[in-house]
Amino acid sequence: MSKGWATLGVDDVTDRRVLRPLLAEFVGTMLLVVVGTGATTAEWTKGDAPSIVQIALTFGLTVAVIAHIIGPVSGGHINPAVSFGLFCSGDCSFLKALFYTVFQCLGAITGAAIHLVTTPEGNRSGMGVTGLSSGVTWWQGFVIEAVITYILVQAVLALAEEGFAGKLAVGFSITACHLAFINYTGSSMNPARSLGPAVVQNNFLNVWVYLAAPLVGGAVAGVVYRALFRPAKKDADAKNSYDF
């Protein structure tokens, strides 16, 4: 097969074993949305709304655990911005990133649906839908989501080979970004995570910000890592796949 087709990633998506990593990404993203958005559900009793720390730790720890579980199968991206960032860094083929994104989005929609049907009607306020806080303009939200996604994807690229400790550190980067900016944008950093609840709740207000900004942040992280921060040994061992 020509070098061009290899770079595109035809082998990655025509191999008969491709279904396993795609299903792993589907299940991983589904679980992330079920557990993560579960922490954002409005109060079950008056005065008992979820705290920022609760939500931040839930998302960070959930990502770390799921990435550790499915990492050996798919790399544990569970985020289109991560897949796109790895494509831009040269560590994931285009078609692999594209197929991963499709299955991640399907997983997120399924996870949001599970969250909805298992939540009593009286407690279905919010249900994980991300939105810009009052006073935050679309461009401010765009910049914030791009920047915090940059941090996440840069952490993935730098720490992916550090085992569970690296995955835990990536999870903590998510926690830190939630603690800093959840009051601004909800700190999505993940197009699939925002798309799932938006589709299930039929609430697409400013959803384009949560689809586009993380992809921009992830792309910049991939390019910067490839140009400036990749250790010298990685240049010799670069592959068309990446195991987070």
mmCIF file of C-alpha atoms in Angstrom, residues 75-89 92 97 104 149 152-153 156-157 170 189-191 214-215 218 242 244:
data_model
loop_
_atom_site.group_PDB
_atom_site.id
_atom_site.type_symbol
_atom_site.label_atom_id
_atom_site.label_comp_id
_atom_site.label_asym_id
_atom_site.label_seq_id
_atom_site.Cartn_x
_atom_site.Cartn_y
_atom_site.Cartn_z
ATOM 1 C CA GLY A 75 -5.777 3.747 23.480
ATOM 2 C CA GLY A 76 -8.560 5.170 25.651
ATOM 3 C CA HIS A 77 -9.179 8.460 23.845
ATOM 4 C CA ILE A 78 -12.914 8.786 24.800
ATOM 5 C CA ASN A 79 -12.836 12.311 23.379
ATOM 6 C CA PRO A 80 -12.852 13.524 19.741
ATOM 7 C CA ALA A 81 -10.535 16.389 20.701
ATOM 8 C CA VAL A 82 -7.965 13.873 21.947
ATOM 9 C CA SER A 83 -8.256 11.795 18.786
ATOM 10 C CA PHE A 84 -7.918 14.900 16.602
ATOM 11 C CA GLY A 85 -5.002 16.164 18.676
ATOM 12 C CA LEU A 86 -3.213 12.838 18.239
ATOM 13 C CA PHE A 87 -3.848 13.050 14.503
ATOM 14 C CA CYS A 88 -2.272 16.516 14.425
ATOM 15 C CA SER A 89 0.734 15.282 16.418
ATOM 16 C CA CYS A 92 -3.040 8.691 14.929
ATOM 17 C CA ALA A 97 -9.442 9.523 14.422
ATOM 18 C CA GLN A 104 -17.399 8.334 20.756
ATOM 19 C CA THR A 149 -8.758 21.388 25.955
ATOM 20 C CA LEU A 152 -5.884 18.242 28.477
ATOM 21 C CA VAL A 153 -4.522 17.064 25.124
ATOM 22 C CA VAL A 156 -2.310 13.192 27.191
ATOM 23 C CA LEU A 157 0.583 13.534 24.748
ATOM 24 C CA VAL A 170 -4.452 13.481 32.918
ATOM 25 C CA MET A 189 -13.233 19.860 26.844
ATOM 26 C CA ASN A 190 -14.976 17.074 24.942
ATOM 27 C CA PRO A 191 -17.288 17.510 21.907
ATOM 28 C CA PRO A 214 -12.150 21.647 21.832
ATOM 29 C CA LEU A 215 -11.142 20.489 18.342
ATOM 30 C CA GLY A 218 -6.702 19.714 20.597
ATOM 31 C CA TYR A 242 -1.136 6.087 19.915
ATOM 32 C CA PHE A 244 -3.103 6.514 25.851
#
